[in-house]
Tab-separated table of C-alpha atoms and ligand atoms in Angstrom:
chain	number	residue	atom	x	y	z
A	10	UNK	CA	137.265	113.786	93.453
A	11	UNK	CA	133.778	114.545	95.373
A	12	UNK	CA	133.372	116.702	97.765
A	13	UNK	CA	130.990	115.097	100.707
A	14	UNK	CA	129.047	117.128	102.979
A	15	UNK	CA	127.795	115.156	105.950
A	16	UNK	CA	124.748	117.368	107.314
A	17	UNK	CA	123.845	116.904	111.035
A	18	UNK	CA	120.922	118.971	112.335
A	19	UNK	CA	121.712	118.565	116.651
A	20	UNK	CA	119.146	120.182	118.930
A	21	UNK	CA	120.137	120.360	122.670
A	22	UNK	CA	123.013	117.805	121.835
A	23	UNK	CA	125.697	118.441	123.857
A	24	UNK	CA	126.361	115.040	125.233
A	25	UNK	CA	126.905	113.692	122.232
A	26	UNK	CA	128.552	115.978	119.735
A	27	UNK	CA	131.789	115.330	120.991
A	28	UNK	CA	131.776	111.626	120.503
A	29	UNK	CA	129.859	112.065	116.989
A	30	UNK	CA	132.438	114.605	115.748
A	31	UNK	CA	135.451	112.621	116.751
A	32	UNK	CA	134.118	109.594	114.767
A	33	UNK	CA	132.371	111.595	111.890
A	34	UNK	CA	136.175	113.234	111.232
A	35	UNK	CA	137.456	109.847	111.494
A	36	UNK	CA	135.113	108.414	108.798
A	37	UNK	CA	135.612	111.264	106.392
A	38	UNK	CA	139.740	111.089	107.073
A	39	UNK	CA	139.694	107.034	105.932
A	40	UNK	CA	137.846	107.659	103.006
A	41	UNK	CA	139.508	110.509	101.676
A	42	UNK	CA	142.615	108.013	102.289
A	43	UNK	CA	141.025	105.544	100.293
A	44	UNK	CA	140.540	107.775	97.580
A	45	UNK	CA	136.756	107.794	97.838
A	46	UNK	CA	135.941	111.500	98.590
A	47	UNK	CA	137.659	114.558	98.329
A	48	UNK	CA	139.931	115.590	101.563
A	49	UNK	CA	137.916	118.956	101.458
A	50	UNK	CA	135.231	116.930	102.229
A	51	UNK	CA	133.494	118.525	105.380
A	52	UNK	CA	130.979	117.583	108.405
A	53	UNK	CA	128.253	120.701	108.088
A	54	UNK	CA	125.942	120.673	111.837
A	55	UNK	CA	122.658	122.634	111.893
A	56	UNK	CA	122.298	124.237	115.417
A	57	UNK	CA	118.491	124.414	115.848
A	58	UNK	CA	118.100	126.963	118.216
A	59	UNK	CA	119.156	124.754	121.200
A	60	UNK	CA	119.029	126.419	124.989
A	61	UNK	CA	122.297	124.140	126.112
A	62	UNK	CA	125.862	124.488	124.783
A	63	UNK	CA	125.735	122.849	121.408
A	64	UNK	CA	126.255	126.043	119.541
A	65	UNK	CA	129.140	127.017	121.551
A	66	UNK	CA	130.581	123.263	121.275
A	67	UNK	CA	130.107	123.397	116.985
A	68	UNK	CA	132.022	126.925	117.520
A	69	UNK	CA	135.044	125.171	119.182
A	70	UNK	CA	134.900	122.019	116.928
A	71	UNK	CA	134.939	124.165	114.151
A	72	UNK	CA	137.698	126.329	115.147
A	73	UNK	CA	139.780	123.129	116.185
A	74	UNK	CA	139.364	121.128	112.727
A	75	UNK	CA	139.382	122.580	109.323
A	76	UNK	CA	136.539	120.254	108.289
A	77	UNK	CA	133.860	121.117	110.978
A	78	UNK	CA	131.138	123.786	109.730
A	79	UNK	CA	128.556	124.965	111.061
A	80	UNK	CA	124.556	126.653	110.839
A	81	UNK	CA	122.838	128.392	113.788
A	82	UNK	CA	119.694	128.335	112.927
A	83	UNK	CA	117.833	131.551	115.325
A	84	UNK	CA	115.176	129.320	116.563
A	85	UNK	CA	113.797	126.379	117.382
A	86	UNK	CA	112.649	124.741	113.845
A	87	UNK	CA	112.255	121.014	114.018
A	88	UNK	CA	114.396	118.231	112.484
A	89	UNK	CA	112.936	118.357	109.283
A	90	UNK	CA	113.636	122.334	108.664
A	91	UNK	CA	116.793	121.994	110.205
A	92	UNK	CA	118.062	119.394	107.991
A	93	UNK	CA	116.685	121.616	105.171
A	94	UNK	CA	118.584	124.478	106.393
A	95	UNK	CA	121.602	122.512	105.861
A	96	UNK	CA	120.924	120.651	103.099
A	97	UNK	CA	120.079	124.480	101.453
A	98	UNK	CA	123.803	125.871	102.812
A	99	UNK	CA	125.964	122.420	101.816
A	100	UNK	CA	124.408	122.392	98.059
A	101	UNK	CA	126.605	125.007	96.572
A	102	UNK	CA	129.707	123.704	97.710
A	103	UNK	CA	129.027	119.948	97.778
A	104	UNK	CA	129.034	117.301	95.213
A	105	UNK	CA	127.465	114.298	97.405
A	106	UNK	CA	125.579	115.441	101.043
A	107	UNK	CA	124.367	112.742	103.645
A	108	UNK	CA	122.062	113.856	106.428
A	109	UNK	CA	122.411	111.666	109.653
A	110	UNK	CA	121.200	112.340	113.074
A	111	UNK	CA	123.543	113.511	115.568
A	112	UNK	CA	123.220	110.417	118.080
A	113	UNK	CA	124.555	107.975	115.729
A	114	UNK	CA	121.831	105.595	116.050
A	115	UNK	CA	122.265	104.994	112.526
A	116	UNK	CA	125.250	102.622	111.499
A	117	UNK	CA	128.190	105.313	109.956
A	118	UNK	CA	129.902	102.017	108.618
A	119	UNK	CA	127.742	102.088	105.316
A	120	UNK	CA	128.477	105.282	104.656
A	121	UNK	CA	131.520	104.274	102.236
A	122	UNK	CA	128.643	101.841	100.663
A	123	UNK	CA	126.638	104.584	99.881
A	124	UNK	CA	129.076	106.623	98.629
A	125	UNK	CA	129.839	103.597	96.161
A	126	UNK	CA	126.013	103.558	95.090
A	127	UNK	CA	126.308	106.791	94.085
A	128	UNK	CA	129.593	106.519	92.045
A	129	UNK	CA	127.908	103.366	90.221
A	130	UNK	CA	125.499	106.257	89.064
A	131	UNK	CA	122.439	106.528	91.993
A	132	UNK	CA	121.436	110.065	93.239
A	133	UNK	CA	119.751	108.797	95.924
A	134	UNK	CA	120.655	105.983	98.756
A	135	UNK	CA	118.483	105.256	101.075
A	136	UNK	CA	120.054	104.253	104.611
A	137	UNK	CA	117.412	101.441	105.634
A	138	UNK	CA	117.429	99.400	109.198
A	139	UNK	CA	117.470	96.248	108.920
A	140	UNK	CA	115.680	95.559	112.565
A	141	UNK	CA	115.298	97.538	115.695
A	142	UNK	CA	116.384	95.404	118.550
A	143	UNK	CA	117.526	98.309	120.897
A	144	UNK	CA	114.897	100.711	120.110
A	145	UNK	CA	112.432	99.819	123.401
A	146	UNK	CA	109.103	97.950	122.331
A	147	UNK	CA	106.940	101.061	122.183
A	148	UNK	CA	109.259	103.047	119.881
A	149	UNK	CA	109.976	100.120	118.121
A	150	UNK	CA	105.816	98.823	117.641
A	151	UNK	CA	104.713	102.775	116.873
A	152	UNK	CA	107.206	103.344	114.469
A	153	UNK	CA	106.047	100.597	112.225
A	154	UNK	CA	102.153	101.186	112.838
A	155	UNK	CA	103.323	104.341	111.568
A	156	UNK	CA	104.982	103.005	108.279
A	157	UNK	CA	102.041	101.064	107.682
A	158	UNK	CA	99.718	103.300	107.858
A	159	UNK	CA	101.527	105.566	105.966
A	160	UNK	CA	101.737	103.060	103.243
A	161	UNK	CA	97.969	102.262	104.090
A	162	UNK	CA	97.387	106.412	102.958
A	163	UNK	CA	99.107	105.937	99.893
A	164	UNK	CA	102.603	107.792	100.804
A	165	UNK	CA	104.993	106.329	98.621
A	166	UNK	CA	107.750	105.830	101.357
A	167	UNK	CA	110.537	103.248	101.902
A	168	UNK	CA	110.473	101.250	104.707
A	169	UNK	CA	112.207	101.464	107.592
A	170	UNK	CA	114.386	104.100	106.587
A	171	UNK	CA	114.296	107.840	108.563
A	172	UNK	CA	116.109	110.460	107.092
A	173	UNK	CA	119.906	108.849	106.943
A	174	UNK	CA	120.328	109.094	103.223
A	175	UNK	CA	123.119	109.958	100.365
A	176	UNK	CA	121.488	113.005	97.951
A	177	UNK	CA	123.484	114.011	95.020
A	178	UNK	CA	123.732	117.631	94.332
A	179	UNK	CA	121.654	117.789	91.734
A	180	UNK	CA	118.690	115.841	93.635
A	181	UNK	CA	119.073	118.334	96.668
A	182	UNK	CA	118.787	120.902	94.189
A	183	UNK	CA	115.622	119.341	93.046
A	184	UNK	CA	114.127	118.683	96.668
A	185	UNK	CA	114.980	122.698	97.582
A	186	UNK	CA	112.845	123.660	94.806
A	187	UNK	CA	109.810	122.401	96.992
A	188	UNK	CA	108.808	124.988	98.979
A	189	UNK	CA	106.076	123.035	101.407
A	190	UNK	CA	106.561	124.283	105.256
A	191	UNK	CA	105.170	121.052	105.815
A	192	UNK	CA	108.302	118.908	105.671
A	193	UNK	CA	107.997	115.317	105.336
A	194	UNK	CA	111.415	114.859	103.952
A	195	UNK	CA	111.196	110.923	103.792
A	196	UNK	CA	108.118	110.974	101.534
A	197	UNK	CA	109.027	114.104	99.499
A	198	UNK	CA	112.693	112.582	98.257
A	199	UNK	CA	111.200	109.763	96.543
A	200	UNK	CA	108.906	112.168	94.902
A	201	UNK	CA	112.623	113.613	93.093
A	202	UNK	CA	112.945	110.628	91.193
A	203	UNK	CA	116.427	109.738	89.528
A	204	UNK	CA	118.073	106.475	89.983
A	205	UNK	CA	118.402	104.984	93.966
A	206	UNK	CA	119.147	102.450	95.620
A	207	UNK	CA	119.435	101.087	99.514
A	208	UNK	CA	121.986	100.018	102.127
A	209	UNK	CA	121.298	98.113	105.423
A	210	UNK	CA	122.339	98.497	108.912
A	211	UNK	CA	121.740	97.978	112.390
A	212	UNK	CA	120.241	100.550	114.475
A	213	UNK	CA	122.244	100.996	117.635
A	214	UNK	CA	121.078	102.508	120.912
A	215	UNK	CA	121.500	107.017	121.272
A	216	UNK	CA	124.729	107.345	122.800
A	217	UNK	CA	124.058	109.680	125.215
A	218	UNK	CA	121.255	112.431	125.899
A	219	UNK	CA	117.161	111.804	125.453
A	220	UNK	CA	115.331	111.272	122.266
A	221	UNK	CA	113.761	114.455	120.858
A	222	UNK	CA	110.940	113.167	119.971
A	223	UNK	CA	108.828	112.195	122.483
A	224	UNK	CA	105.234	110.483	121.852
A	225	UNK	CA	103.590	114.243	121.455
A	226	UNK	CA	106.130	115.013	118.110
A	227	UNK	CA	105.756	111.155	116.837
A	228	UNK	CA	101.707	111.760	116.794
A	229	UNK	CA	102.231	114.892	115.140
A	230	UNK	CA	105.108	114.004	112.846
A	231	UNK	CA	102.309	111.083	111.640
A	232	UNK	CA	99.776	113.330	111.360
A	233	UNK	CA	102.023	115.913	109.128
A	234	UNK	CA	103.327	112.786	106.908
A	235	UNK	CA	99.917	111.942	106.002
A	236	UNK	CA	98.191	115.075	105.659
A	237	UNK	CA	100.986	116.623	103.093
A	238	UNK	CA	100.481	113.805	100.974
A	239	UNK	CA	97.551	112.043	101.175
A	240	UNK	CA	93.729	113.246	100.673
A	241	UNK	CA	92.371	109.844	101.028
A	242	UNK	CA	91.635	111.195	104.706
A	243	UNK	CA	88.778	113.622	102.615
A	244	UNK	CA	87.866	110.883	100.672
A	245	UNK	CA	87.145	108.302	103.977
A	246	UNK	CA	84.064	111.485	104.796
A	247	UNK	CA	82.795	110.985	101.385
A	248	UNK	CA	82.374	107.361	101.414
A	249	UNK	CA	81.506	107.304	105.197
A	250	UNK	CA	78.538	109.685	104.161
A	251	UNK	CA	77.114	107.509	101.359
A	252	UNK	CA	77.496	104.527	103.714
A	253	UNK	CA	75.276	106.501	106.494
A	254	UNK	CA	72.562	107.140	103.515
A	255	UNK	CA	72.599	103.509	102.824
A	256	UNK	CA	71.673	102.679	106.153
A	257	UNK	CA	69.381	105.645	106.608
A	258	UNK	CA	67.427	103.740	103.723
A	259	UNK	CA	67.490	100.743	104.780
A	260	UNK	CA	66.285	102.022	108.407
A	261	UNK	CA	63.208	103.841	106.304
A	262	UNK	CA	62.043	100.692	104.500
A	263	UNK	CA	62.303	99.063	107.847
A	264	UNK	CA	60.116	101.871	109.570
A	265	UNK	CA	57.913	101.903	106.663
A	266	UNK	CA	57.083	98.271	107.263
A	267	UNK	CA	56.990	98.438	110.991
A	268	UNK	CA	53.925	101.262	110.540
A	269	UNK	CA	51.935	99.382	107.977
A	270	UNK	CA	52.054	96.085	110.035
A	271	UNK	CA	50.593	98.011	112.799
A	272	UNK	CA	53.532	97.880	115.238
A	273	UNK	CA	54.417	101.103	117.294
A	274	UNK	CA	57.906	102.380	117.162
A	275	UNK	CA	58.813	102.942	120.811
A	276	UNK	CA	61.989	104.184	122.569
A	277	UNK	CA	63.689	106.831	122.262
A	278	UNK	CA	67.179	105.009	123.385
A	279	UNK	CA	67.591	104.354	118.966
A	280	UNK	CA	67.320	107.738	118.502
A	281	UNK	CA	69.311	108.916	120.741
A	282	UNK	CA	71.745	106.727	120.016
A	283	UNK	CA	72.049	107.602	116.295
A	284	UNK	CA	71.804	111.327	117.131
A	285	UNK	CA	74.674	110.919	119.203
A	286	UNK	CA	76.684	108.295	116.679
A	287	UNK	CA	76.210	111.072	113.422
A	288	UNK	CA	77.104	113.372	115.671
A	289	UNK	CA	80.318	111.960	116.198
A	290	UNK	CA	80.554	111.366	112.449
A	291	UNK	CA	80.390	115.100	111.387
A	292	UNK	CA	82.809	116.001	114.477
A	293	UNK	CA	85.387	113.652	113.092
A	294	UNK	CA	84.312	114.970	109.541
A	295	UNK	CA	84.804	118.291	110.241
A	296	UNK	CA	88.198	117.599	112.332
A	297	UNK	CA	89.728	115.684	109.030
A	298	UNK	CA	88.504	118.786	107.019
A	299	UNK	CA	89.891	121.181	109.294
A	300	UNK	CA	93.231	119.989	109.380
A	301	UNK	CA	93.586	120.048	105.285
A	302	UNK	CA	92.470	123.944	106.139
A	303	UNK	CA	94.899	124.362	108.741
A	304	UNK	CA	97.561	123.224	106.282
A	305	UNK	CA	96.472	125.228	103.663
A	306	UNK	CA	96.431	128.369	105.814
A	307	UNK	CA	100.171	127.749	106.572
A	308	UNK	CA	100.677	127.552	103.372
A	309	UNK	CA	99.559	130.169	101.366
A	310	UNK	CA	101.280	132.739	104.462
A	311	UNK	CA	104.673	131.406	102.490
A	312	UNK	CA	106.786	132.437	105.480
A	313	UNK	CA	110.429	131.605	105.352
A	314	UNK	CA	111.378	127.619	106.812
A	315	UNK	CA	114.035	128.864	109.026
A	316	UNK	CA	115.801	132.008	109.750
A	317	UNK	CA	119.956	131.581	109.591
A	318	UNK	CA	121.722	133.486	112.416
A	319	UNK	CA	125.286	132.627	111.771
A	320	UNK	CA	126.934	130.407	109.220
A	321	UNK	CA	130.636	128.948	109.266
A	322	UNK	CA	131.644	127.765	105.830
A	323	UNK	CA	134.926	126.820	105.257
B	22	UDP	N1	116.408	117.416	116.250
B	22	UDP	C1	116.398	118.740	115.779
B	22	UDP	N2	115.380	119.575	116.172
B	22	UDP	C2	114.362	119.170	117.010
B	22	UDP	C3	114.365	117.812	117.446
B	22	UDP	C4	115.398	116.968	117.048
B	22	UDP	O1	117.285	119.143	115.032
B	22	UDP	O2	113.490	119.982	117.333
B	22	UDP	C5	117.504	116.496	115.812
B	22	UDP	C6	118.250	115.820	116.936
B	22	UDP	O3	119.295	116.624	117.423
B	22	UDP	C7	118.774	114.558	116.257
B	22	UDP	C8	117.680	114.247	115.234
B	22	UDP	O4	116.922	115.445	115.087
B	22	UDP	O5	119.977	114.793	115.557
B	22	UDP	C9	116.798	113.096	115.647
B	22	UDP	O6	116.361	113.247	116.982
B	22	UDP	P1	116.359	112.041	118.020
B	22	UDP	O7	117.588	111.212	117.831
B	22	UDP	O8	116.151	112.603	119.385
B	22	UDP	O9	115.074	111.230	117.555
B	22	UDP	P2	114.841	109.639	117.626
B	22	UDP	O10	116.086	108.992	117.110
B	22	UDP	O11	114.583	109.338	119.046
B	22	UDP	O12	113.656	109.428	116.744
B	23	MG	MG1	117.947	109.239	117.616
């Protein structure tokens, strides 16, 4: 039978973690009933360096149930590293792992579904919401600018889907072996390949507690998602420079004319104004190119994703 690993990185989530453990426990108990998963099956959460109680709260839970582990990560990493963390600790000793966010908003009730996929012979399932009536209209409207442009940058990425997914061992094994500090998890896992497939759910409302990621980490989560895997940003400069020759020429002829039918250029105001347009042009220019460099600098300093302070493994 296969051993599931259900990997929930929680930052300042002590509201919650009660309610999600109790039904998380639950879920795994009914399935290993059913004969769908092993019953040393085991819910693994990723303490990223939160200031509140959650660590203490993962120690109890763990202590209390034989199937609660837990990661305590030493700092504050983001989602994306977290989840990696425990992705990277439940890959030895799982056969199946499914990452889901600690405030339930995605639908636990598909789980056994995806757990199916993957016994029909997919690696990967994809946990994808089907609409997002409780979000409110600003999460709801940025997050799918977001997917388009995205898909508008050429990230292959599936739609509507965050990072609630099913990973076999071997793909998780794969996805480690890419050793970006730039985490975009939801476009790198496609990149894995093997055989997937979707399920679809309702996205409920967080339980309790505030959503990590306020406006500040969306803008910068979009930014990171597009400049990991995209360098059509570069290649925007390069045609916007050809396309400010072209009208540079066309401005020439135009001068060229003016002089030779005897009419005066006067005004400044055109100049100005174009000085102060190109400007902006080789400001953006440089910005776009700067934050390729930026990337690259973090990069090539290859420092470690996360730094594990204590681990409980059962
Ligand atoms: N999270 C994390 N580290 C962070 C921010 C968030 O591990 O620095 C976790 C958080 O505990 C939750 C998940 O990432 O399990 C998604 O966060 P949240 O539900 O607040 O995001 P939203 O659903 O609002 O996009
Ligand atoms: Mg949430």
């Amino acid at each position: 039978m296969d051993i599931l690993y259900i990997v929930v990185p929680c930052y300042k989530e002590q509201e919650v973690l009660p309610d999600t453990n109790g039904k998380l426990l639950n879920l795994l108990q009914e399935m290993a009933a059913a004969q769908l998963v092993s019953a040393s099956s085991r819910v693994l959460y990723v303490d990223d360096g939160s200031s509140d109680a959650t660590w203490q709260i993962i120690n109890d839970l763990a202590l209390a149930h034989p199937q609660v582990c837990g990661v305590k990560l030493a700092g504050n990493v983001g989602h994306q590293n977290a989840l990696m963390a425990g992705l990277e600790c439940a890959c030895p000793e799982a056969d199946i792992i499914i990452s889901i966010d600690a405030d339930l908003q995605d639908d636990i009730r598909v789980i056994p579904d995806m757990v199916n996929k993957y016994r029909e012979g997919c690696d990967i399932v994809y946990g994808v919401r089907r609409e997002r009536k409780t979000d409110t209209w600003f999460k709801r409207n940025s997050a799918q600018a977001f997917y388009r442009l995205m898909r508008g940058m050429g990230v292959k990425s599936v739609y509507n889907h965050a990072d609630f997914r099913l990973m076999s061992r071997r793909a998780v094994a794969q996805l480690l072996r890419y050793r970006e500090r730039n985490l975009f998890l939801r476009g790198m896992v496609p990149l894995v390949g093997y055989k997937t497939d979707c399920v679809y759910y309702d996205r409920s409302a967080r339980m309790a507690g505030e959503s990590k990621y306020p406006l500040r980490k969306m803008l910068s989560f979009a930014v990171d998602g597009i400049t990991s895997f995209s360098i059509k940003p570069v290649r925007l400069i390069l045609s916007l420079g050809i396309a400010f020759t072209l009208i540079a020429l066309a401005i020439l002829i135009y001068v060229l004319v003016a002089y030779f039918s005897g009419r005066a250029v006067s005004g400044w105001s055109s100049i100005i104004l174009s000085m102060w347009f190109i400007g902006g042009c080789i400001l953006i220019g440089l910005g776009i190119v700067g934050e390729y460099i930026g990337k690259i600098y973090m990069e090539v300093k290859d420092r470690p994703r996360y730094n594990i302070e204590q681990k409980i493994i059962k």
